[in-house]
Amino acid sequence: MSVLATFLSACAAQTPAGTVEGALIGIGTVSQQGAVAAWAKNWKKDHAGVSIAYSPDGAEVGKTALTNGLSYFAAGDAALESGTASNGQSVCGRDGLISVPVAVVPVGVAFNLDEIQNLQLDAPLLSGILRGKITKWDDPQIEAANPGVSLPSIDVVPVLEKSPSDVTHAVNKYLAAEAPGLWPDSSGSEWPSGTVRAIGEKVSDVAQKVEETTGAIAVLDTAIIGSRFSVARLKFGDVYQDFGNESTLAAIAAGETVESVPRVVEQRLDGSKGYALAVLENQYFCTRYRNEATASLVRSWGESVLSRQGQRDAIVYSSSLPPSEQTTAAALKQVRAITTDKG
Amino acid sequence: MATVQIHNQDKTPAPKGETPVPAKKATASSPWTLFGKLFLLIFSAVSLWSLATPLMAFPDEPAHTIKAAAVVRGQITIEEGTSFGHGVHVRVPAYIANLHAQDCFKFRQDTAANCAPAIPSDANDEAIGVTSAGSYNPMYYWIVGLPSLLLTGQPALFAMRILSALLSAAFYAAGFTALAQLRQPRVPVLMASLAVTPMVLFLAAGINPNSLEVAATMAAFCGFVVTLDNAHRVRHVLPAVVTVIASTVVLANTRQVSLVWLLCALISGVLLFRGAEIKAAFRNRLVLTGAALTVPGVLLGIYWIYLMLHAPANSGVAPEGIANPQPGVSISRAFLTMVEKAPEFLQQYVGVMGWLDTPVPTAVVMLWSMVFGVAVLLPMLIRPFKTTLGAWAALAMLIFVPAILQASIWKSMGFVWQGRYNLPLVVVLLIAVGMTARRLHFPQSAGAQSVARVFLWSAVFCHLLAFAFVLRRYVVGTFGGGNWHAMINGVQWQPPLSWFLLTLMYLAVMVTAASGLFRFLFPGAVLVQLPRARSRRRDS
């Protein structure tokens, strides 16, 4: 056997010392799939000896896998709550998990009213449309929000995605906050009961239906919207905000960095300064890993994601916007504290 | 218009002036000796492919290697909560978990293999690995995974490949050994040799149960037809019976679909013989004992299918971007699309190496296109028709069985079928055609020998061209083509022993194989005629 090993060893090249290497395994939301691919590209440029496998099975599946030692990171669309953050002590050490924001993905209300390209909606109006209570585009309530716009007397056709999604979660949160009492207090990723029947199997089906149907309206993320659809201005508090990267970047810059739960960093958006309906992408890591090789692998990933280049790649390849500088600094501090010593 | 018909007769009279040389003379050595020689020859060819191909350059090799390392470490079934959209999570040494990092040249024909990072020998900590082969039968993986318990890093991976190559070579050798025991073996052996396309050898060299599946189907079919051919004297072809038993058990436990290939091979085999021979074979005590011996193995394979049908479900939904479900496509449309695509797979039978990114040169495909053309046309010329049924059945199964299998998963998984999946049926078809033509007189004239020489040298050239072409793809990349000179002055990646030495060794193996086949077809004649020998023959 030793002869065989010697012969076969002759074929093997030497491993450069001091480089990060290993397989990074992550599980999380579908919406982070594109960004993870963009970050991976940048990360692998710096570390040739790494690979990444990301399975978009959802945030809850990801968190469970992380705390069961079946993945090295998880991805979700909300910061961890204090109870969850302290989970997984047997695998992740006594401090449990850390949670950091990694990207912000604007969500727009896309519509197809042929030549009409400017429309304003507030949360009660959007709630009425999605619950099927406002059924005509020339409804007096919509007209009141859009003075000077000649709205057609055609049916409003809400097109909603059937499967649970981060976009639905973001809209649920927005409507529950801005239209209290009109929208069920839902923090889930599915449309609450009372919403019009969802018809799109996949988000691509939703987009196609909107494109084909005059009078259609849907909520879609910025990557899908691109320059394909007209998008409504939305009301946050008392102010209508334009949909767009600049507007959302303003909401991010003015938003708070919250660290109320230990090892959990949260990015808030300020709707008074910019467009604040967005998916807040987060990643979750263990505070401690079984060995230094894994800890350095995960640290290196987190640093790469939060680096300027990583964030630039995310904008270019997946239309994700970076968290604020303050939030990024706080997130990096948590990532750099990832260690190997089990507590 | 005249119709050409070739009559298949049990006793074809020998043409005047030519004495048919009994095949027995050509295979005078004992079955064990023949098996040993064939095994060495096939293993040499396959292991040269193992060395010439960069690690993880075989299709899905990382997933199968990770599965093998997991199975040999006791992770045989899918445990609750470990299955996700992109595969099953297992615990394996870190260097194995990270094999997906070798993918920089995947799908990029212009990229030499030196872009891949080194595989460390000291990364042995347990790590999470992801394999898409989680539900595959564990037998092949357990055997192939063994070296990873004793070695580490690249040596372990090469040893895993070599072990897989040993398995395949053993079954191919057993298949050929069995076939040589036919009463009229020349045409079947010739067709079986032609069934060994560059793709078959390439596939046998990597870590992927597809390799063993092709080899074991070939062996099972060969052993089965030899048993039926000698139905009244089964005791004389005991190695063939043993081959059928071993191949059946291995096939039942290689991949879940392997049992389908086995069934197809058996159907085709039965249709090649008359009812009396089939009855005699299945009344033979040795055959019945052999069949009984396969039962536990087959039941084990079926039990695995049952286990996997009841395996823990994925923790998440099958995500977009991993599976590509097409719920809108009707099954009939999917089926017809596959039938329509059947001829397009021909190139993949001959050689589309790597991750479907390295098609062999057109010249190589042309040679085997000719072979496949003959395979389809020859049964049309043979009479009586009933003697060709096995070949027609094999052809029909090659077209329709993959179509049925693919259509059944189209809605949930999209179009995933690759030509290499059909190789077990391709091999069966070519040998079945050889079987239908086995009773034809095999000419021994000088002219026939010249034709055979030209053809075998062409086959050697095509095998060598395919080997060198694939090497070039990894050594310098094939960007723009025509860059053979870069193999001398612009080498970017070298396989173990260097590409040049491997190519020379491969040439030697191919010439040896062609010479052996030529001697088998024309006993007493030689493929390579040296000038001195030729002039001596003229003088005499």
Short mmCIF file of N, CA and C in Angstrom, two decimals, chain A residues 20-24 40 43-44 47-52 297 300, chain B residues 98 100-101 117:
data_model
loop_
_atom_site.label_atom_id
_atom_site.label_comp_id
_atom_site.label_asym_id
_atom_site.label_seq_id
_atom_site.Cartn_x
_atom_site.Cartn_y
_atom_site.Cartn_z
N VAL A 20 -6.91 29.97 2.43
CA VAL A 20 -8.19 29.45 2.90
C VAL A 20 -8.66 28.41 1.88
N GLU A 21 -9.08 27.27 2.36
CA GLU A 21 -9.62 26.27 1.45
C GLU A 21 -10.69 25.45 2.15
N GLY A 22 -11.55 24.88 1.35
CA GLY A 22 -12.61 24.05 1.90
C GLY A 22 -13.93 24.29 1.20
N ALA A 23 -14.89 23.46 1.55
CA ALA A 23 -16.22 23.56 0.95
C ALA A 23 -17.15 24.29 1.92
N LEU A 24 -17.70 25.38 1.46
CA LEU A 24 -18.65 26.13 2.28
C LEU A 24 -20.05 25.70 1.90
N ALA A 40 -19.86 34.47 -4.48
CA ALA A 40 -18.98 33.30 -4.63
C ALA A 40 -17.92 33.56 -5.69
N TRP A 43 -15.31 35.75 -4.20
CA TRP A 43 -14.60 35.02 -3.14
C TRP A 43 -13.61 34.02 -3.75
N LYS A 44 -14.07 33.30 -4.78
CA LYS A 44 -13.21 32.29 -5.39
C LYS A 44 -12.05 32.91 -6.14
N HIS A 47 -9.61 33.15 -3.42
CA HIS A 47 -9.24 31.87 -2.78
C HIS A 47 -9.58 30.73 -3.74
N ALA A 48 -8.59 30.32 -4.50
CA ALA A 48 -8.85 29.31 -5.54
C ALA A 48 -9.25 27.96 -4.93
N GLY A 49 -8.87 27.74 -3.69
CA GLY A 49 -9.11 26.42 -3.09
C GLY A 49 -10.43 26.28 -2.36
N VAL A 50 -11.37 27.14 -2.67
CA VAL A 50 -12.67 27.03 -1.98
C VAL A 50 -13.76 26.65 -2.97
N SER A 51 -14.82 26.11 -2.42
CA SER A 51 -16.02 25.85 -3.24
C SER A 51 -17.23 26.19 -2.38
N ILE A 52 -18.33 26.42 -3.02
CA ILE A 52 -19.54 26.74 -2.25
C ILE A 52 -20.72 25.96 -2.82
N LEU A 297 -12.65 29.52 7.02
CA LEU A 297 -13.41 29.46 5.76
C LEU A 297 -14.65 30.36 5.86
N SER A 300 -13.73 34.07 6.18
CA SER A 300 -13.29 34.59 4.88
C SER A 300 -14.50 34.88 3.98
N ASN B 98 -14.47 19.07 -0.49
CA ASN B 98 -14.18 20.26 -1.30
C ASN B 98 -13.83 19.93 -2.75
N HIS B 100 -15.62 19.86 -5.27
CA HIS B 100 -16.30 20.74 -6.23
C HIS B 100 -15.41 21.94 -6.59
N ALA B 101 -14.38 22.20 -5.78
CA ALA B 101 -13.45 23.31 -6.07
C ALA B 101 -12.63 23.04 -7.33
N PRO B 117 -7.21 24.04 -8.21
CA PRO B 117 -6.32 24.12 -7.03
C PRO B 117 -5.78 22.73 -6.68
#
